[in-house]
PDB file of C-alpha atoms in Angstrom:
ATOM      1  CA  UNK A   1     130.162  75.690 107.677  1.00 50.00           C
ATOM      2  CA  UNK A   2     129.575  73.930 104.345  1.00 55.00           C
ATOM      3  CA  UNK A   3     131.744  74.652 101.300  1.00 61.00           C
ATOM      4  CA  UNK A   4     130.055  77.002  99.359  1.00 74.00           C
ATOM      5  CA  UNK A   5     128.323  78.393 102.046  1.00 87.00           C
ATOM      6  CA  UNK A   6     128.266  82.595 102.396  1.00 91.00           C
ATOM      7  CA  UNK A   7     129.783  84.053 105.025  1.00 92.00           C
ATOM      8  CA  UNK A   8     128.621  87.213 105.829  1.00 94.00           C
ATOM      9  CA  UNK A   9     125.370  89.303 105.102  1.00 95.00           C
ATOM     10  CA  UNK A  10     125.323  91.960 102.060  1.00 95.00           C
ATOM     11  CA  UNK A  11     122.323  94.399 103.068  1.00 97.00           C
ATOM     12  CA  UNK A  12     120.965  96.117  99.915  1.00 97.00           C
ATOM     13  CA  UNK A  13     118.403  98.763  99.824  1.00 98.00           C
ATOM     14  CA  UNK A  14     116.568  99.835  96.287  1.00 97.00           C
ATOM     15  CA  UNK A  15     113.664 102.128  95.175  1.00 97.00           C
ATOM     16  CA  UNK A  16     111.026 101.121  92.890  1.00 97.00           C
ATOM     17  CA  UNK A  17     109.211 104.518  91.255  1.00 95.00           C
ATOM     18  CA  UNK A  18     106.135 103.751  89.405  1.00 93.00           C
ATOM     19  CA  UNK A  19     104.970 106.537  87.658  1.00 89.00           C
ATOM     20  CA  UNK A  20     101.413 105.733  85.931  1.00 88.00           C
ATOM     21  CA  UNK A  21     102.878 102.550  83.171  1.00 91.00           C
ATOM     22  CA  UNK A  22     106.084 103.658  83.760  1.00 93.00           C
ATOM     23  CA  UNK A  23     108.811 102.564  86.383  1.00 95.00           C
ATOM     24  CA  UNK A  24     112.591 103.565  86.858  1.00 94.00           C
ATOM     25  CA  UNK A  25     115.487 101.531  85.627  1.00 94.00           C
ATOM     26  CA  UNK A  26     118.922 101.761  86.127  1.00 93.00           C
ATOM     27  CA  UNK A  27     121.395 100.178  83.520  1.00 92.00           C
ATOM     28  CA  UNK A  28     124.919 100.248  85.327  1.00 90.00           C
ATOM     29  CA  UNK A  29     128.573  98.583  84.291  1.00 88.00           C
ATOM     30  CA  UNK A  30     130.011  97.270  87.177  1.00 85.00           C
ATOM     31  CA  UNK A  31     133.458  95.572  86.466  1.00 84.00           C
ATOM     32  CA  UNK A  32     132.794  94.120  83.104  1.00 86.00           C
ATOM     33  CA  UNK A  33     129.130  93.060  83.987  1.00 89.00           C
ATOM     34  CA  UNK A  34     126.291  95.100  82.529  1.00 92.00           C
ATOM     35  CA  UNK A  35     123.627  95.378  84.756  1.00 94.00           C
ATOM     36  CA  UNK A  36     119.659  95.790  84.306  1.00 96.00           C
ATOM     37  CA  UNK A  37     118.541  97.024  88.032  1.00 96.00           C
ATOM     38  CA  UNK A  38     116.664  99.194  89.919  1.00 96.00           C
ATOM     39  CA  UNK A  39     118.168 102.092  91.521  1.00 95.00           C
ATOM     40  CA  UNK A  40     119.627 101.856  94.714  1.00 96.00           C
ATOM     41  CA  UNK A  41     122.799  99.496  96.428  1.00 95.00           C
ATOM     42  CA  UNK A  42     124.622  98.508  99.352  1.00 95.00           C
ATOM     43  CA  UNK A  43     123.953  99.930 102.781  1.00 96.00           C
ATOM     44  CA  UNK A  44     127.113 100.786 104.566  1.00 96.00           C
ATOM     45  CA  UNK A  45     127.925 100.884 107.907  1.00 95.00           C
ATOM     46  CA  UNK A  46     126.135 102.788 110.486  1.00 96.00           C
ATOM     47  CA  UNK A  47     123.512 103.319 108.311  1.00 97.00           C
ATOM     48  CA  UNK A  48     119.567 102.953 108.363  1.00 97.00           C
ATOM     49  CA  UNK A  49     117.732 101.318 105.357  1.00 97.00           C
ATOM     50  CA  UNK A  50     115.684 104.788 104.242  1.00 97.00           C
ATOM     51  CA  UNK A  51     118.947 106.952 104.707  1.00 98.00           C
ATOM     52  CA  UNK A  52     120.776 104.045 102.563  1.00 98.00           C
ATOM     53  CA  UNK A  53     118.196 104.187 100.168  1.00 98.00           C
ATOM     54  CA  UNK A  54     118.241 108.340 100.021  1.00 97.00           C
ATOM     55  CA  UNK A  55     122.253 108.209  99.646  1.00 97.00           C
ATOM     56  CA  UNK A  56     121.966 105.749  96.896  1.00 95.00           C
ATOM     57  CA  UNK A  57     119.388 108.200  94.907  1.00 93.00           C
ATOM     58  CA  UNK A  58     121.602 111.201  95.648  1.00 91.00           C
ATOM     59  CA  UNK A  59     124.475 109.626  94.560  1.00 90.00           C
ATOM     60  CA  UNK A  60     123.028 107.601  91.495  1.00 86.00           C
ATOM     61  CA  UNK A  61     120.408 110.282  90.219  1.00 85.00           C
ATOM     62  CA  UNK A  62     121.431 113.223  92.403  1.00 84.00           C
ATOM     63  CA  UNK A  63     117.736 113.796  93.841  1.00 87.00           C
ATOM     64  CA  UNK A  64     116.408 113.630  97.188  1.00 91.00           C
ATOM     65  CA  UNK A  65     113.396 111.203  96.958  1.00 94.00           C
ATOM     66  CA  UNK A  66     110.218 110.343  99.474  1.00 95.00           C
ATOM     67  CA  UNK A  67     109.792 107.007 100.524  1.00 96.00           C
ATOM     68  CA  UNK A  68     106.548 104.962 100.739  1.00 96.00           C
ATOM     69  CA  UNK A  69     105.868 101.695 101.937  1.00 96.00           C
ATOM     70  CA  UNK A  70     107.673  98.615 102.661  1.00 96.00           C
ATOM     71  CA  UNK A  71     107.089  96.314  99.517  1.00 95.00           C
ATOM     72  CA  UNK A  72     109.617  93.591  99.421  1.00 96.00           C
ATOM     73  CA  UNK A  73     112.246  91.858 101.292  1.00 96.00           C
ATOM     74  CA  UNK A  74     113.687  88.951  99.672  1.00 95.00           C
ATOM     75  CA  UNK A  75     113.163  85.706 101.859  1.00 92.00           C
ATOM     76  CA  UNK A  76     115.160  82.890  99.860  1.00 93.00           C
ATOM     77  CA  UNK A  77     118.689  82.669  99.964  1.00 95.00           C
ATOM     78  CA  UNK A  78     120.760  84.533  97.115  1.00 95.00           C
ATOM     79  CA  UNK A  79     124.055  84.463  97.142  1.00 94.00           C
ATOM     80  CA  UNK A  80     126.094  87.439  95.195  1.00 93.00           C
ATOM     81  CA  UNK A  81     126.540  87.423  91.674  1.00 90.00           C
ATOM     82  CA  UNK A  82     130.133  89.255  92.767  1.00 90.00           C
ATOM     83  CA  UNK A  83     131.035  87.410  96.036  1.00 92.00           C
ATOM     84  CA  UNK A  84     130.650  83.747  96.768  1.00 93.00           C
ATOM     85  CA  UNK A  85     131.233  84.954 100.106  1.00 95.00           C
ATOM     86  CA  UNK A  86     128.379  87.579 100.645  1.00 95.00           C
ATOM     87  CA  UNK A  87     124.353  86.267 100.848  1.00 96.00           C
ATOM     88  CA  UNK A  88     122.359  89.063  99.808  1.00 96.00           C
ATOM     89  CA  UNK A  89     119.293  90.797 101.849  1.00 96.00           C
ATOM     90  CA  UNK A  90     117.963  93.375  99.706  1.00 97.00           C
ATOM     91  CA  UNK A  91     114.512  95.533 101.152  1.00 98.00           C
ATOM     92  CA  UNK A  92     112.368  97.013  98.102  1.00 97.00           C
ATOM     93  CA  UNK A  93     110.481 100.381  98.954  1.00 97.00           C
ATOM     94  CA  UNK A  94     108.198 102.668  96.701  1.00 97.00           C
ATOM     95  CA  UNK A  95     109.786 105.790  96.148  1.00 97.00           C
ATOM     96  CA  UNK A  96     108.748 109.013  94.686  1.00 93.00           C
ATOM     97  CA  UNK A  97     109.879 112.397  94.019  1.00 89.00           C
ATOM     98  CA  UNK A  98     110.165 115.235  91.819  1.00 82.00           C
ATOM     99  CA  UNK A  99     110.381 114.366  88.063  1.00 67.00           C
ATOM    100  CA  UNK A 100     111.562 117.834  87.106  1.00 67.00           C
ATOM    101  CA  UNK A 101     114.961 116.832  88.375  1.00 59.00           C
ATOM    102  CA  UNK A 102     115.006 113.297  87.169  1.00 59.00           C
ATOM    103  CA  UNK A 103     118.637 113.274  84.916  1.00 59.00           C
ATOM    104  CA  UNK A 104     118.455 112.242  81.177  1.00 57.00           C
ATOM    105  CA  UNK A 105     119.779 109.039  80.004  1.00 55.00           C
ATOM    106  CA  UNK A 106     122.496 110.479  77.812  1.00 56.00           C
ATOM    107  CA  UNK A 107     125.554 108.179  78.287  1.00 60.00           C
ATOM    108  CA  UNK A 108     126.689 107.134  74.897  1.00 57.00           C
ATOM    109  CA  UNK A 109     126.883 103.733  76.295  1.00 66.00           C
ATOM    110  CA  UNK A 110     123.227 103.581  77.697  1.00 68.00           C
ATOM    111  CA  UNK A 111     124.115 103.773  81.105  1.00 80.00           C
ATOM    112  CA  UNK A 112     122.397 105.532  83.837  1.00 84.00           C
ATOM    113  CA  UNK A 113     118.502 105.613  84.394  1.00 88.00           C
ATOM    114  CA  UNK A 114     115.530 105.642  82.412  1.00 89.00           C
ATOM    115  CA  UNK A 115     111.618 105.201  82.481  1.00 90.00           C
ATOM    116  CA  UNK A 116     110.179 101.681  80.515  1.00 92.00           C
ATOM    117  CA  UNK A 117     106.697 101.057  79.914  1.00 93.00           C
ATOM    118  CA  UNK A 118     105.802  98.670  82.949  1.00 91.00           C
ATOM    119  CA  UNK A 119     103.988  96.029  80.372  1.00 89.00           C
ATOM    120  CA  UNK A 120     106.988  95.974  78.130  1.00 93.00           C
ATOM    121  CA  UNK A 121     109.349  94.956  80.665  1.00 94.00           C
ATOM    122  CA  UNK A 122     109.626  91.165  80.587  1.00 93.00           C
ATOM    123  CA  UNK A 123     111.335  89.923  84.114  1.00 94.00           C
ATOM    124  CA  UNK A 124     113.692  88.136  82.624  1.00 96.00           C
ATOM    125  CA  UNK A 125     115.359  91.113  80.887  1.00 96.00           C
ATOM    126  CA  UNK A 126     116.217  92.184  84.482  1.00 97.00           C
ATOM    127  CA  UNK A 127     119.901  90.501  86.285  1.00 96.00           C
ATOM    128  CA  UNK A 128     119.270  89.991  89.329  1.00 95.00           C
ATOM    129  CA  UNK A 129     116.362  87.106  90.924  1.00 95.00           C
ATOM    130  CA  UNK A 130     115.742  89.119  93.583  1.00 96.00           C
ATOM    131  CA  UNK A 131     114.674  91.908  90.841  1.00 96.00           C
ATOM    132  CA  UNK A 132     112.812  89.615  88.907  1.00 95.00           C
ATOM    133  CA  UNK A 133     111.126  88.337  92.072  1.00 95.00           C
ATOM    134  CA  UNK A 134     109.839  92.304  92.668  1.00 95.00           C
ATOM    135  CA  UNK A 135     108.753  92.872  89.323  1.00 95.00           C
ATOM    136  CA  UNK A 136     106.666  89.438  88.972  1.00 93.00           C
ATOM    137  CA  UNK A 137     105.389  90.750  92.166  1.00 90.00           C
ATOM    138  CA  UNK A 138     104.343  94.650  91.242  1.00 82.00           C
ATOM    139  CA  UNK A 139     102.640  93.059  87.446  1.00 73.00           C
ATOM    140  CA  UNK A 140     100.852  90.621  89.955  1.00 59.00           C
TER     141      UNK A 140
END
């Protein structure tokens, strides 16, 4: 193997809720690296993608959620932004669910979720590629 070269597969699984001009963000801390994302994470062991992606939303917005279609699996190679070691595959689906229950962004910090206007969002203001690949893709 190559120097430099990942080692094992990181499978992540996100949601992307579009709700008329509006679509979900998540603004997270993890370590000492702020993070502009969509919701969702890692899948762990001995689990599917859409039960990933519901654990994820329960634990992260603490709402079960319906899933839609398929709408993006990344197909170039990115490595982690954490782990030299781990090359990412992260799967994109549409996600819905009840808005009554959606949790307000009231972290003094800014963290947690919140709704931006869809044409406001520039893809660059996003961290990850893979992230900036999907939204390119949904303004498209």
């Amino acid at each position: 193997m190559e120097k430099n070269t990942p080692e094992r597969f990181n499978v992540r699984v996100y949601g992307i809720w579009l709700d008329r001009e509006r679509i979900l963000l998540s603004r997270e801390l993890y370590g000492e690296k702020e993070m502009l994302k969509f919701p969702g994470g890692g899948l762990e062991f001995g689990e599917g993608l859409e039960a990933g992606l519901r654990r994820e939303f329960r634990e992260e917005l603490n709402m079960e959620i319906e899933l839609g279609e398929l709408l993006y699996i990344n197909e170039f190679l990115q490595v982690s932004a954490f782990n030299a070691q781990d090359q990412l595959l992260s799967v994109y689906y549409r996600v819905s669910g009840n808005l009554q229950h959606l949790p307000a962004l009231n972290d003094p910090r800014g963290y947690g979720v919140f709704w931006k206007n869809l044409h406001e969002l520039d893809a660059e203001e996003l961290t990850f590629p893979i992230d900036r690949a999907v939204l390119r893709k949904i303004i498209l």
